[in-house]
Coordinates of C-alpha atoms in Angstrom, one line a residue:
M29 CA -20.2 -16.3 23.3
A30 CA -17.2 -18.4 22.2
A31 CA -18.0 -17.8 18.5
E32 CA -18.1 -14.0 19.1
Y33 CA -14.8 -14.1 20.9
Q34 CA -13.2 -16.1 18.1
M35 CA -14.6 -13.6 15.5
E36 CA -12.9 -10.8 17.4
I37 CA -9.6 -12.7 17.4
D38 CA -10.0 -13.2 13.7
K39 CA -10.8 -9.6 13.0
N40 CA -7.6 -8.6 15.0
L41 CA -5.6 -11.1 12.9
L42 CA -6.8 -9.4 9.7
V43 CA -5.7 -6.0 11.1
V44 CA -2.3 -7.3 12.2
T45 CA -1.8 -9.1 8.9
A46 CA -2.6 -5.8 7.0
I47 CA -0.2 -3.8 9.1
Q48 CA 2.6 -6.3 8.7
G49 CA 2.1 -6.6 5.0
Y50 CA 1.8 -2.9 4.5
A51 CA 5.0 -2.2 6.5
A52 CA 7.0 -4.8 4.6
N53 CA 5.8 -3.6 1.2
H54 CA 6.7 0.0 2.1
H55 CA 9.9 -0.7 4.0
I56 CA 8.6 1.0 7.1
S57 CA 8.3 -0.2 10.7
E58 CA 5.1 -1.8 11.9
S59 CA 4.8 1.1 14.3
E60 CA 4.9 3.6 11.5
A61 CA 2.3 1.5 9.6
C62 CA 0.1 1.5 12.6
K63 CA 0.3 5.3 12.8
K64 CA -0.7 5.6 9.2
F65 CA -3.6 3.1 9.6
E66 CA -4.8 5.0 12.6
Q67 CA -4.7 8.3 10.8
H68 CA -6.9 6.9 8.0
G69 CA -9.3 4.8 10.1
M70 CA -8.0 1.5 8.7
F71 CA -8.5 -0.5 11.8
S72 CA -12.3 -0.1 11.8
L73 CA -12.4 -0.3 8.0
I74 CA -10.7 -3.7 7.9
R75 CA -12.7 -5.0 10.8
S76 CA -15.9 -3.9 9.1
Q77 CA -14.9 -5.9 6.0
Y78 CA -14.4 -9.1 8.0
D79 CA -17.3 -10.9 6.3
A80 CA -15.7 -10.6 2.9
L81 CA -12.0 -10.7 3.9
H82 CA -12.1 -13.8 6.1
T83 CA -13.1 -15.9 3.2
Q84 CA -10.0 -14.9 1.2
P85 CA -6.3 -15.7 1.6
L86 CA -4.6 -13.3 4.1
E87 CA -2.8 -11.7 1.2
E88 CA -6.1 -10.2 0.0
T89 CA -6.3 -8.3 3.3
V90 CA -2.9 -6.8 2.6
N91 CA -4.1 -5.9 -1.0
F92 CA -7.2 -4.3 0.4
A93 CA -5.2 -2.2 2.8
E94 CA -2.8 -1.3 0.0
D95 CA -5.6 -0.2 -2.3
V96 CA -7.3 2.0 0.3
M97 CA -4.0 3.5 1.6
A98 CA -3.0 4.3 -2.0
R99 CA -6.1 6.4 -2.4
Y100 CA -5.2 8.4 0.8
E101 CA -1.6 8.9 -0.4
N102 CA -2.7 10.2 -3.8
V103 CA -5.1 12.8 -2.4

């Protein structure tokens, strides 16, 4: 049970890191970044990629979010 709880905390950390990094890179508020992430299902996408992302530096989570969001913005 404790391991599952820690994994949920870690998944949330990845989401928060992605939001903060995306907001900083695009000079928008974290609130605005959250709205964009919510519109495009990024919360669940990042959480679903936990197994791969948690083995990488946190910057890779930001890069992952940037890549996915760029595709949405270019549509």
